[in-house]
PDB file of C-alpha atoms and ligand atoms in Angstrom:
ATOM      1  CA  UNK H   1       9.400  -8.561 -96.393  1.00 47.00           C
ATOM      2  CA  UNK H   2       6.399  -6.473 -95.653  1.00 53.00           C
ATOM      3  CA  UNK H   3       4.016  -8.950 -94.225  1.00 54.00           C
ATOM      4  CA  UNK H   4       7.040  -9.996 -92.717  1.00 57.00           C
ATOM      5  CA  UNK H   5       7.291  -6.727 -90.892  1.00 57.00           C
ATOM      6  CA  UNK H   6       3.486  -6.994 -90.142  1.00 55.00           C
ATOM      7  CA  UNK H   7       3.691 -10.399 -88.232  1.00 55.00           C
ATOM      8  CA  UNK H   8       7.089  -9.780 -86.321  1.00 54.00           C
ATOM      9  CA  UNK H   9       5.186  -6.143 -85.044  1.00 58.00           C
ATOM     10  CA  UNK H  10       1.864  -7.974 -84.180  1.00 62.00           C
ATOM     11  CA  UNK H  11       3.941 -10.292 -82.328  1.00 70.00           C
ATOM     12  CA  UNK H  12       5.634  -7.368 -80.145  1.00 87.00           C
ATOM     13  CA  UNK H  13       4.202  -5.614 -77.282  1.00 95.00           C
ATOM     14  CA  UNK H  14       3.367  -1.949 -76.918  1.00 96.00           C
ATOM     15  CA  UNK H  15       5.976  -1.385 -75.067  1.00 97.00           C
ATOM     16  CA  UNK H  16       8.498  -3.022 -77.167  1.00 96.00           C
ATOM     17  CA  UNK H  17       7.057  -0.874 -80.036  1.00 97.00           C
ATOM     18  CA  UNK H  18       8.737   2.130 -78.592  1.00 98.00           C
ATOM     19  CA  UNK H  19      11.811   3.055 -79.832  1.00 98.00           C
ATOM     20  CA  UNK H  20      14.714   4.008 -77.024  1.00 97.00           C
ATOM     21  CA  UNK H  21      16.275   6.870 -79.379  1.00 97.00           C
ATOM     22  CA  UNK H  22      13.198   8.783 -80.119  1.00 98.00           C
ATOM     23  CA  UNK H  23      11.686   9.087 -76.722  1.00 98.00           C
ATOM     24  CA  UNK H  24      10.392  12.547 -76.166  1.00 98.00           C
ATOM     25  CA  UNK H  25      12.299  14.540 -73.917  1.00 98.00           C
ATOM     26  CA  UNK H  26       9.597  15.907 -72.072  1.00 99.00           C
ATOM     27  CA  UNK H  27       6.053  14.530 -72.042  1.00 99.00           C
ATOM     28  CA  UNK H  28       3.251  16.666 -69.809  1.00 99.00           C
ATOM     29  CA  UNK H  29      -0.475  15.031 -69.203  1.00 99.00           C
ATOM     30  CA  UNK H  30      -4.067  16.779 -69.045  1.00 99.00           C
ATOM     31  CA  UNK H  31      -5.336  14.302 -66.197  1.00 98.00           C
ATOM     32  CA  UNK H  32      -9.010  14.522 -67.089  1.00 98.00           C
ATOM     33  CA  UNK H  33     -12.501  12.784 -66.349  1.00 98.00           C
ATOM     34  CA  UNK H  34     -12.309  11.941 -62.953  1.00 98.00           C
ATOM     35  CA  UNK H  35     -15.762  13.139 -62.345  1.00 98.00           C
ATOM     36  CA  UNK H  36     -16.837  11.630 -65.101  1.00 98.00           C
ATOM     37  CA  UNK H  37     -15.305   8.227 -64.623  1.00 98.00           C
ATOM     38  CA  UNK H  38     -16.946   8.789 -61.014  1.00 98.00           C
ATOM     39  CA  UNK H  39     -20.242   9.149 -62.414  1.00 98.00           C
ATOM     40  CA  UNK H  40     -20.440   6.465 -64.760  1.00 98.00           C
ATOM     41  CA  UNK H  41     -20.118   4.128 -61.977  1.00 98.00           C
ATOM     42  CA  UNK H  42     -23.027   6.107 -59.556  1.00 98.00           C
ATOM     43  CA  UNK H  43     -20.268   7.305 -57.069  1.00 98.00           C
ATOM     44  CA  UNK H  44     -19.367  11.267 -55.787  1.00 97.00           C
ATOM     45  CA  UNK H  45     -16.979  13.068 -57.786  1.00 97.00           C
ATOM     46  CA  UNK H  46     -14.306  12.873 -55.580  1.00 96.00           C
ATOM     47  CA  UNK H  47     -14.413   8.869 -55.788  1.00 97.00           C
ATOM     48  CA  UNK H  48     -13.053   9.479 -59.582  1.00 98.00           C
ATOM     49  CA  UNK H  49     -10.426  11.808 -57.642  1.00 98.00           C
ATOM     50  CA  UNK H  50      -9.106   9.125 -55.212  1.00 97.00           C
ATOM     51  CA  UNK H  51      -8.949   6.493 -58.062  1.00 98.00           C
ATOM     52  CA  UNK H  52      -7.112   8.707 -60.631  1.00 98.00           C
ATOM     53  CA  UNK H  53      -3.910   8.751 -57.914  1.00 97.00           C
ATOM     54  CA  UNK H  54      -3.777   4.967 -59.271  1.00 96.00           C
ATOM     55  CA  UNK H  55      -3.368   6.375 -62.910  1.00 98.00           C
ATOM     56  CA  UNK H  56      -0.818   8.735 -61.828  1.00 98.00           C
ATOM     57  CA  UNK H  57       1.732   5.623 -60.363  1.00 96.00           C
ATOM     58  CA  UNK H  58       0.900   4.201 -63.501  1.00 97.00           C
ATOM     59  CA  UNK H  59       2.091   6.823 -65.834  1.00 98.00           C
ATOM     60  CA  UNK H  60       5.117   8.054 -63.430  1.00 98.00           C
ATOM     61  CA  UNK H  61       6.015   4.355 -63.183  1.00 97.00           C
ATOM     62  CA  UNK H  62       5.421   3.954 -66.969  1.00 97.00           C
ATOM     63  CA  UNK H  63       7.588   7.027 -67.894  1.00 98.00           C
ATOM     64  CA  UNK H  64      10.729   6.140 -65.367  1.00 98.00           C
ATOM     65  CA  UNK H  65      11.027   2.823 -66.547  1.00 97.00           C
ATOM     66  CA  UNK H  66      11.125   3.940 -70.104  1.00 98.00           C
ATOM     67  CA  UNK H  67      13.723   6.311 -69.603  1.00 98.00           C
ATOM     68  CA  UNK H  68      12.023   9.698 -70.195  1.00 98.00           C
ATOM     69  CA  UNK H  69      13.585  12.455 -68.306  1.00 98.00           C
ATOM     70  CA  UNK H  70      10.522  14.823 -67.722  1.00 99.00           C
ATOM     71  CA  UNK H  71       7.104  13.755 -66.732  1.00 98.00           C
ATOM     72  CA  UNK H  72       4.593  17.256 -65.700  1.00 99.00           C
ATOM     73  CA  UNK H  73       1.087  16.300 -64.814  1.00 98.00           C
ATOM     74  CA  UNK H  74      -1.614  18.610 -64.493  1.00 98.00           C
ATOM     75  CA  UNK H  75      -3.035  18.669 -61.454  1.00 98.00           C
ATOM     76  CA  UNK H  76      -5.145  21.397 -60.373  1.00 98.00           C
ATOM     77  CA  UNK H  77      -5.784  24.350 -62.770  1.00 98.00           C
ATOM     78  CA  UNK H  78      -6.406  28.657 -61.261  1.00 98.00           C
ATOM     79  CA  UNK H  79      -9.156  27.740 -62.156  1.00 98.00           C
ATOM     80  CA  UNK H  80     -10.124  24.509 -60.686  1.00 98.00           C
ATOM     81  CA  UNK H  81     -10.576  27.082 -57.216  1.00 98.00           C
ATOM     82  CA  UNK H  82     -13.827  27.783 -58.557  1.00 98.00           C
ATOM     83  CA  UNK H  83     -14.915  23.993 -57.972  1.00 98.00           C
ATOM     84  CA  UNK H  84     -17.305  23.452 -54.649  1.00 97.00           C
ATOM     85  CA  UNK H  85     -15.219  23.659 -51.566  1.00 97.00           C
ATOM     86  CA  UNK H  86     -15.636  20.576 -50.203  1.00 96.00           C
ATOM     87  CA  UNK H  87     -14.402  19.036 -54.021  1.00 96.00           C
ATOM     88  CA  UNK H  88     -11.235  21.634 -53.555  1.00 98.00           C
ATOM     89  CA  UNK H  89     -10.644  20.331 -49.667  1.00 97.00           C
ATOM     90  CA  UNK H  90     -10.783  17.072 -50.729  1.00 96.00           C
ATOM     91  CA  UNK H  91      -8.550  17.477 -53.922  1.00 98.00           C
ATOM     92  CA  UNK H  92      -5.810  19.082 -51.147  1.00 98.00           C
ATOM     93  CA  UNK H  93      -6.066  16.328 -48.815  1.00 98.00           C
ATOM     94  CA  UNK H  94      -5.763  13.986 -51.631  1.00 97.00           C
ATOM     95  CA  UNK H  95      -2.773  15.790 -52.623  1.00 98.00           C
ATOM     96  CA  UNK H  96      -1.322  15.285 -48.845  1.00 98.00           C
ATOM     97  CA  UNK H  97      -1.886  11.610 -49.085  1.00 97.00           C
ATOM     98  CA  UNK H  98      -0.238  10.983 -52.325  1.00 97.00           C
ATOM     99  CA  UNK H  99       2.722  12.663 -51.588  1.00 97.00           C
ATOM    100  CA  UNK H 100       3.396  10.852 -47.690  1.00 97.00           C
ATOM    101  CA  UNK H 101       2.819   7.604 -49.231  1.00 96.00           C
ATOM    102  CA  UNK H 102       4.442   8.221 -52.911  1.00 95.00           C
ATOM    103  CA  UNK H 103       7.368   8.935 -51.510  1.00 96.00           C
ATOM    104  CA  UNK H 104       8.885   5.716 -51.634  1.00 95.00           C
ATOM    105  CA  UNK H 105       8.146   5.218 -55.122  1.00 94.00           C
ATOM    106  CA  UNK H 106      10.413   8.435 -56.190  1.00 97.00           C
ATOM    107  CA  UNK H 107      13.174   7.371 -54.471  1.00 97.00           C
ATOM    108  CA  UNK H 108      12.961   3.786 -55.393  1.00 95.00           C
ATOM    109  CA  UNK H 109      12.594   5.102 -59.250  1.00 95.00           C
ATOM    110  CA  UNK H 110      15.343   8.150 -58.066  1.00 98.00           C
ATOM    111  CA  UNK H 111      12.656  10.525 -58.816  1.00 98.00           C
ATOM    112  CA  UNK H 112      12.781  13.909 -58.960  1.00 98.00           C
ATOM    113  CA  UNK H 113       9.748  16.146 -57.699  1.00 98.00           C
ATOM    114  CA  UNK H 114       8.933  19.498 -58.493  1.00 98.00           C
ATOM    115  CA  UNK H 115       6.127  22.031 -58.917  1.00 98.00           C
ATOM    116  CA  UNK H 116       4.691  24.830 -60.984  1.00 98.00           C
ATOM    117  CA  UNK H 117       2.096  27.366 -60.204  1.00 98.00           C
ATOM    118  CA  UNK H 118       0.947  29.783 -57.832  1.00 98.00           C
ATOM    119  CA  UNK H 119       1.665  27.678 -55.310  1.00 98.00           C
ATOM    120  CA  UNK H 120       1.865  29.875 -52.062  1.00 97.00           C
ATOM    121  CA  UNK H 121      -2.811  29.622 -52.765  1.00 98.00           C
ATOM    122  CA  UNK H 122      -1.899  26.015 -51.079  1.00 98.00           C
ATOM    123  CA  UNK H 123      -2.998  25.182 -48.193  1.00 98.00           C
ATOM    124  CA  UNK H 124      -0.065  24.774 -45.070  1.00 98.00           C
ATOM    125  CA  UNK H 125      -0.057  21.400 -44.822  1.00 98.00           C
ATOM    126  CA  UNK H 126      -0.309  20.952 -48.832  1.00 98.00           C
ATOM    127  CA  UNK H 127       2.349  23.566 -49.448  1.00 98.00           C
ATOM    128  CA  UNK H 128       4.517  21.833 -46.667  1.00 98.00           C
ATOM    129  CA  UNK H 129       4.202  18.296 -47.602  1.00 98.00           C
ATOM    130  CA  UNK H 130       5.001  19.182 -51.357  1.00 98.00           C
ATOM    131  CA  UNK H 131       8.235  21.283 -49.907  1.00 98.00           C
ATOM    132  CA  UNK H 132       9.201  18.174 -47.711  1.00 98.00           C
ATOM    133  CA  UNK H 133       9.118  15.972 -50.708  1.00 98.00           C
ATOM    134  CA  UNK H 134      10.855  18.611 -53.010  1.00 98.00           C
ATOM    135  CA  UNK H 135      13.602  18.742 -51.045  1.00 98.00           C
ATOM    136  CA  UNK H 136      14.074  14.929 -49.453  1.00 98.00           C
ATOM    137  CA  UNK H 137      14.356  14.035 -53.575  1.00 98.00           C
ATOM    138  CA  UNK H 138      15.830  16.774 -55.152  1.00 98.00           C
ATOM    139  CA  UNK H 139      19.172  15.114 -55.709  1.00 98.00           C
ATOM    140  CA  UNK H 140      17.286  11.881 -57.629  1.00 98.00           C
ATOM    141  CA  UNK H 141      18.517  12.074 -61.380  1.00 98.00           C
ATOM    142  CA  UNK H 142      16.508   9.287 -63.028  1.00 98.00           C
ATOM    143  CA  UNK H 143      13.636  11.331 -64.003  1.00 98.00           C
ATOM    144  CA  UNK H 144      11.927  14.771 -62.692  1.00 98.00           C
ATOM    145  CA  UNK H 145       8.055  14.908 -62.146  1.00 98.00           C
ATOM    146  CA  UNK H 146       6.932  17.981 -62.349  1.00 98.00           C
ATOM    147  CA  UNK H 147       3.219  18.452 -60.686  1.00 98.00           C
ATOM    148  CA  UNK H 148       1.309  21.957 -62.049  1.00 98.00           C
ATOM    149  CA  UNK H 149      -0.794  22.841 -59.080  1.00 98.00           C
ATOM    150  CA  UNK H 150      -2.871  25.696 -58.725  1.00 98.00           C
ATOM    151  CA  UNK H 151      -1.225  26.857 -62.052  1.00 98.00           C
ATOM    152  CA  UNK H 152      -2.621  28.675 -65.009  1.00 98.00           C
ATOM    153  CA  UNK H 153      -0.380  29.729 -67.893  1.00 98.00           C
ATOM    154  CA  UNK H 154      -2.395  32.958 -68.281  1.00 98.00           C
ATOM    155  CA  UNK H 155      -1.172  33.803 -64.653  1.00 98.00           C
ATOM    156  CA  UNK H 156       2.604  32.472 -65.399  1.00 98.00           C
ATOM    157  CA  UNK H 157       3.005  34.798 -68.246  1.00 98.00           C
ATOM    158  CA  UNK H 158       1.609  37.513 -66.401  1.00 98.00           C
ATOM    159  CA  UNK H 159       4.159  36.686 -63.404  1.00 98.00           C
ATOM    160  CA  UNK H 160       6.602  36.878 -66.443  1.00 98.00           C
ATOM    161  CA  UNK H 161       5.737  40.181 -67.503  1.00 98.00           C
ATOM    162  CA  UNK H 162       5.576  41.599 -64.199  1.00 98.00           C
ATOM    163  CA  UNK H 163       9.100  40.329 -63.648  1.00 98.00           C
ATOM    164  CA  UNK H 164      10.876  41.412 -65.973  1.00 98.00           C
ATOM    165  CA  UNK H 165       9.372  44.867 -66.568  1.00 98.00           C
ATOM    166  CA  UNK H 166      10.406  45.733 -62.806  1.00 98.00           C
ATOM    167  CA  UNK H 167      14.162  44.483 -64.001  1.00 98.00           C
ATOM    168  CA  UNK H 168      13.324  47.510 -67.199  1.00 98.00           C
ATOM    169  CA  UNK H 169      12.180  49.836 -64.795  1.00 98.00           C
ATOM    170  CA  UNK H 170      15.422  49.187 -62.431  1.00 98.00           C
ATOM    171  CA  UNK H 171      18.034  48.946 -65.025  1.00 98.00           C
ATOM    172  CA  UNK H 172      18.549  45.747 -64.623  1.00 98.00           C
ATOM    173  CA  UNK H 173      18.109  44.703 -68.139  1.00 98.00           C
ATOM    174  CA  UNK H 174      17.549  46.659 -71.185  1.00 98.00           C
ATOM    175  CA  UNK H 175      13.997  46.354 -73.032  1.00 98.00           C
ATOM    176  CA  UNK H 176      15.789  45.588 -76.121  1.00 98.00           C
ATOM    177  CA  UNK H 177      17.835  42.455 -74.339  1.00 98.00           C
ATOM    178  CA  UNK H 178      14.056  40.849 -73.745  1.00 98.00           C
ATOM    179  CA  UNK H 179      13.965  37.784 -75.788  1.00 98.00           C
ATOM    180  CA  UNK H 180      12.757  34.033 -76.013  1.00 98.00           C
ATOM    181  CA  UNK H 181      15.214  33.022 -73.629  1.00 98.00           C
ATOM    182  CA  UNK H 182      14.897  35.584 -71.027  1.00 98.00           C
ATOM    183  CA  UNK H 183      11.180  34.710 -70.970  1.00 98.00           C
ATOM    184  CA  UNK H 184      11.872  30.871 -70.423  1.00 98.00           C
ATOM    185  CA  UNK H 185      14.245  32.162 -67.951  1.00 98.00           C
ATOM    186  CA  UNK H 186      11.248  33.717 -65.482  1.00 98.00           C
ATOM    187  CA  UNK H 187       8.852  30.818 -66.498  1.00 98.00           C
ATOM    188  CA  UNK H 188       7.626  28.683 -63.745  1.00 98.00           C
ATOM    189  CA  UNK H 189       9.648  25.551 -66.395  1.00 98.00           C
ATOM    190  CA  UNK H 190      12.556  27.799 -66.134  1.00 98.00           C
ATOM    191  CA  UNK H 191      14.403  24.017 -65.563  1.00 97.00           C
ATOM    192  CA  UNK H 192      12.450  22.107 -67.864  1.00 98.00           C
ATOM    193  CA  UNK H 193      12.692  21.385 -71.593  1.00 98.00           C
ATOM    194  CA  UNK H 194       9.665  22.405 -73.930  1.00 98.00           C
ATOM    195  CA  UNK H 195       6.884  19.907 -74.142  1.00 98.00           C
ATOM    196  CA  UNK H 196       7.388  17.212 -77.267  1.00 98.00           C
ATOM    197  CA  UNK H 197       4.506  15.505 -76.043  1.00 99.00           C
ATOM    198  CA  UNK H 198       1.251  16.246 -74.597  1.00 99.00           C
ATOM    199  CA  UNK H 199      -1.646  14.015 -74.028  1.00 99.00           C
ATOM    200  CA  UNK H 200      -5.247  14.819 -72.518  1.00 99.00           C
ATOM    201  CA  UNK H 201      -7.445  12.159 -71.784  1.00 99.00           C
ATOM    202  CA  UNK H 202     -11.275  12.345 -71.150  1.00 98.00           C
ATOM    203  CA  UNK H 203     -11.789  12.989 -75.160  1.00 98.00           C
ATOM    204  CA  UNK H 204     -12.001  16.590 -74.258  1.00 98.00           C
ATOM    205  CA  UNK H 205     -10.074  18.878 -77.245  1.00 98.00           C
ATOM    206  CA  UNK H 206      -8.920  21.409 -75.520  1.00 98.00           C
ATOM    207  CA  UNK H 207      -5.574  23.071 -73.534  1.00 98.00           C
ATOM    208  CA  UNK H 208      -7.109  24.459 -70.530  1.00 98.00           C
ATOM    209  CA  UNK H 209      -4.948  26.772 -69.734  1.00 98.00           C
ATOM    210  CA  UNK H 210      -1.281  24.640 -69.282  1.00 99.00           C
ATOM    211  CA  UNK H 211       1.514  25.469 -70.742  1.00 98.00           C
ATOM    212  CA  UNK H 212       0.621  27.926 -73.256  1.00 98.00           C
ATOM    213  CA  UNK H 213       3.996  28.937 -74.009  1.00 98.00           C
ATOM    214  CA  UNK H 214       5.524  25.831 -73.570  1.00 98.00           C
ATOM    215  CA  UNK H 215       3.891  23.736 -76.126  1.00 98.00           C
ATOM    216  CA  UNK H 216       4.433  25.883 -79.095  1.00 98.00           C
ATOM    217  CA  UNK H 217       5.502  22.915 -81.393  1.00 98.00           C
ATOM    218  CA  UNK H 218       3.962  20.012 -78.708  1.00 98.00           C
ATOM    219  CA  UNK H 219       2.706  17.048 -80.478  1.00 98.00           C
ATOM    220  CA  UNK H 220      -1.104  16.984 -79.372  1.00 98.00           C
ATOM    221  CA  UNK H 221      -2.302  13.195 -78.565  1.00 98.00           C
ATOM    222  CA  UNK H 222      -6.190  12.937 -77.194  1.00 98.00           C
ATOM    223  CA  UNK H 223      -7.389  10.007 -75.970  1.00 98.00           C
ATOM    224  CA  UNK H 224     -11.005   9.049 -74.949  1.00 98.00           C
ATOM    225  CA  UNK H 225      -9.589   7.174 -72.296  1.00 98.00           C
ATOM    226  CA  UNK H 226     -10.936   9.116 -68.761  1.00 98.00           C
ATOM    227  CA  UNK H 227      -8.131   9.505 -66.395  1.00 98.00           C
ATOM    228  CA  UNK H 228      -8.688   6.894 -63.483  1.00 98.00           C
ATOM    229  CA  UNK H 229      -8.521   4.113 -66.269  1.00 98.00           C
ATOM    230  CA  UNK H 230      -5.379   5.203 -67.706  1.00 98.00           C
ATOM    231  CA  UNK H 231      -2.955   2.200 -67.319  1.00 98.00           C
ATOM    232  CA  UNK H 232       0.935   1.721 -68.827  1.00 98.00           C
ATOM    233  CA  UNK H 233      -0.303   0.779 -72.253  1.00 98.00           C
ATOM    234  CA  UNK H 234      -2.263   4.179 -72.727  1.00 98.00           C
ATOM    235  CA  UNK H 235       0.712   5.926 -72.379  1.00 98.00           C
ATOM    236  CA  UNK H 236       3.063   3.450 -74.588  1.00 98.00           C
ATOM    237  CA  UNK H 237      -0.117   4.125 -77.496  1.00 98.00           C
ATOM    238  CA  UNK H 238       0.496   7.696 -77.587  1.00 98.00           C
ATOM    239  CA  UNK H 239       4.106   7.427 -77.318  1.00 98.00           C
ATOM    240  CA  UNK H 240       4.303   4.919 -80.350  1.00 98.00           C
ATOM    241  CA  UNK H 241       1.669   7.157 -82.069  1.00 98.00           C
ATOM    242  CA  UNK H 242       3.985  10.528 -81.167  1.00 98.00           C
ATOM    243  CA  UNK H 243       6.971   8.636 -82.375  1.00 98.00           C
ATOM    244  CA  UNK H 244       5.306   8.379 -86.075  1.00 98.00           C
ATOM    245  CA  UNK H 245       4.704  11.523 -86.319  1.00 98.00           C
ATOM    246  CA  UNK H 246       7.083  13.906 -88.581  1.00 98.00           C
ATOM    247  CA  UNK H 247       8.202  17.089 -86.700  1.00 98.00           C
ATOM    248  CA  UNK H 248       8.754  19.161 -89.010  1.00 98.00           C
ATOM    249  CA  UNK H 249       9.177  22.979 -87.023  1.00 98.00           C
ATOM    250  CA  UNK H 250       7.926  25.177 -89.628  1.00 97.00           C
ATOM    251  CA  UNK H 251      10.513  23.000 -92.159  1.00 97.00           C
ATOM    252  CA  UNK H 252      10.156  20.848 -95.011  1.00 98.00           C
ATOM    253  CA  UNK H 253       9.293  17.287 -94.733  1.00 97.00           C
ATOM    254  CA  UNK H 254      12.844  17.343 -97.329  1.00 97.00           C
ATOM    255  CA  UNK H 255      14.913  19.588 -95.277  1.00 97.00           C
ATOM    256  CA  UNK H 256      14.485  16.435 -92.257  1.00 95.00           C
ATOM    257  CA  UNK H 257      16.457  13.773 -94.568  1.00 84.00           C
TER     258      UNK H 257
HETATM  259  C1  IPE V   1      -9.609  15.996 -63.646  1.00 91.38           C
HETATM  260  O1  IPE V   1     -10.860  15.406 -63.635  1.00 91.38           O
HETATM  261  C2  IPE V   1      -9.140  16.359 -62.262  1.00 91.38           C
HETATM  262  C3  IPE V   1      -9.079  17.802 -62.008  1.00 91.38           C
HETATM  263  C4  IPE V   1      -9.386  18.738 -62.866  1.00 91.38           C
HETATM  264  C5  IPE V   1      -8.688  18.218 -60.679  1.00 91.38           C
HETATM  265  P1  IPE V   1     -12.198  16.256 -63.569  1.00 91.38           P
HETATM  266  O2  IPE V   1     -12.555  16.439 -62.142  1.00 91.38           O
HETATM  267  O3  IPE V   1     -12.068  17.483 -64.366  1.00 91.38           O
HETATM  268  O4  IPE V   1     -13.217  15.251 -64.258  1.00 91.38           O
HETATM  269  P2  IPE V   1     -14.396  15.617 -65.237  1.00 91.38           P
HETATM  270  O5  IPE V   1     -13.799  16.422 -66.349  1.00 91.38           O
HETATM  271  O6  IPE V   1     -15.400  16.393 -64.452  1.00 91.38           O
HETATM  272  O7  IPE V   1     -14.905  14.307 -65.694  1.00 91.38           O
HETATM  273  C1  IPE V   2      -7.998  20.791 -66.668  1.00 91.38           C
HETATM  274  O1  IPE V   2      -9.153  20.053 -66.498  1.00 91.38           O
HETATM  275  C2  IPE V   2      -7.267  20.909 -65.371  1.00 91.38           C
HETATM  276  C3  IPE V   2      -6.683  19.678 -64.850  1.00 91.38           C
HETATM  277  C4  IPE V   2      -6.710  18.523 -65.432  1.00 91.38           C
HETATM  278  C5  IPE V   2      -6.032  19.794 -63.583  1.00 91.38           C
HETATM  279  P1  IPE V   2     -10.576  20.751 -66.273  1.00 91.38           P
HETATM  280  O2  IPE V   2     -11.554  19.653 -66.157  1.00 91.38           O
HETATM  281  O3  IPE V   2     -10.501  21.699 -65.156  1.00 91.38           O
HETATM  282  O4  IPE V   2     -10.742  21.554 -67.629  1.00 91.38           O
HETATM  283  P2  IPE V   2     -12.035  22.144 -68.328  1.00 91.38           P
HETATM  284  O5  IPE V   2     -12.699  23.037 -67.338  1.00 91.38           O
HETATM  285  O6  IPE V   2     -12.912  20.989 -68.698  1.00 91.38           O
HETATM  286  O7  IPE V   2     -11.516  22.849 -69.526  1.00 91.38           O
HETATM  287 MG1   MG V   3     -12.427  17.916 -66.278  1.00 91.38          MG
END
């Protein structure tokens, strides 16, 4: 029965690995190692840039045909402002491009698209674009992609705090009525599940700054994979590798059964 089991799953495909019922509800990506990806092949950073918008059809594509209802890419960190200007410039008119000639593919997949961050630091014509495309989609239900652009959680939470102590100071609400859910409330993912899944290629280890709050029990998947060569299969590994994991929320393993 075993071996069995063995031959029947080397037989199936990644994709028919995954199981429908246990998809993660929300799965965000660390898009990481463009420049790297760019340098491994002697080109300028921004080559690794350009070819990482392939990656991103291939994960939104991925994720909508799958059926998983919220797919939030990282973009562009606070941070990533400190990069050389003509790296940022590029990254914005990058940005443009995508979203003129994505467009199609949200509303053929009846996408959804949305954004977190600071983003009035946009340029115009980025800020614009991203508002067009917000608002010619927002009644798609199949999936929302949420892009984090010019965000930092550090400066969410601070937004947060700032928020809702001007609501103390004005009576509006009562320090005592602060709680978990008033705080998701003023959260940039005020509409958005928490994270089940998050995944950060490049083999980097670390958060960087996204979604601090957010991915309090987030299943961590790393892959060495750097971003421009992320096809579907990358993301149906760490969703088959997410979906064997035991989520246990500060339970016992016996409490689950
Ligand atoms: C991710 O790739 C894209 C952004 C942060 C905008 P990087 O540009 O960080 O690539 P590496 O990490 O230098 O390889
Ligand atoms: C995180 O990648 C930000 C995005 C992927 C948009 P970075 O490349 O900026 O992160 P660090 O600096 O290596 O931590
Ligand atoms: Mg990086």
């Amino acid at each position: 029965m075993a071996a069995d089991r063995v031959i029947a799953d080397f037989n199936m495909s990644l994709k028919d690995q995954i199981v429908k019922e246990k998809l993660p509800n929300h799965v965000a990506i660390i898009m990481d190692g463009n420049g790297r990806w760019a340098k491994q092949k002697g080109l300028v950073r921004v080559m690794g840039h350009e070819n990482g918008t392939k990656a991103v059809r291939e994960a939104v594509e991925a994720s909508a045909e799958l059926g998983i209802k919220n797919l939030t890419l990282y973009a562009f960190s606070t941070e990533n402002w400190k990069r050389p200007k003509l790296e940022v410039q590029t990254l914005m008119k990058l940005l443009v491009r995508s979203l003129k000639k994505e467009i199609k593919t949200l509303q053929d997949n009846n996408i959804k698209l949305s954004a977190i961050g600071c983003l009035k630091d946009l340029p115009n014509k980025a800020y614009e674009e991203l508002q067009d495309v917000i608002e010619k989609t927002k009644d798609n239900t199949n999936m929302t992609l949420t892009l984090a652009l010019s965000y930092g959680s550090r400066e969410e939470i601070v937004k947060v705090i700032k928020e809702l102590s001007l609501k103390v100071k004005n009576n509006i609400i009562s320090p005592e009525s602060i709680d978990e859910s008033i705080i998701n409330k003023h959260l940039y993912t005020q509409n958005l599940p928490d994270v089940d899944l998050l995944i950060r290629t490049s083999g980097e280890q670390r958060i960087s700054n996204f979604l601090l709050w957010q991915i309090a029990y987030a299943e961590l998947y790393f892959t060495d994979i750097l971003w421009p060569d992320f096809k579907k299969e990358n993301l149906y590994k760490a969703l088959i590798t997410y979906q064997n994991r035991e989520r246990r929320f500060g339970k016992t393993s016996e409490q689950l059964t």
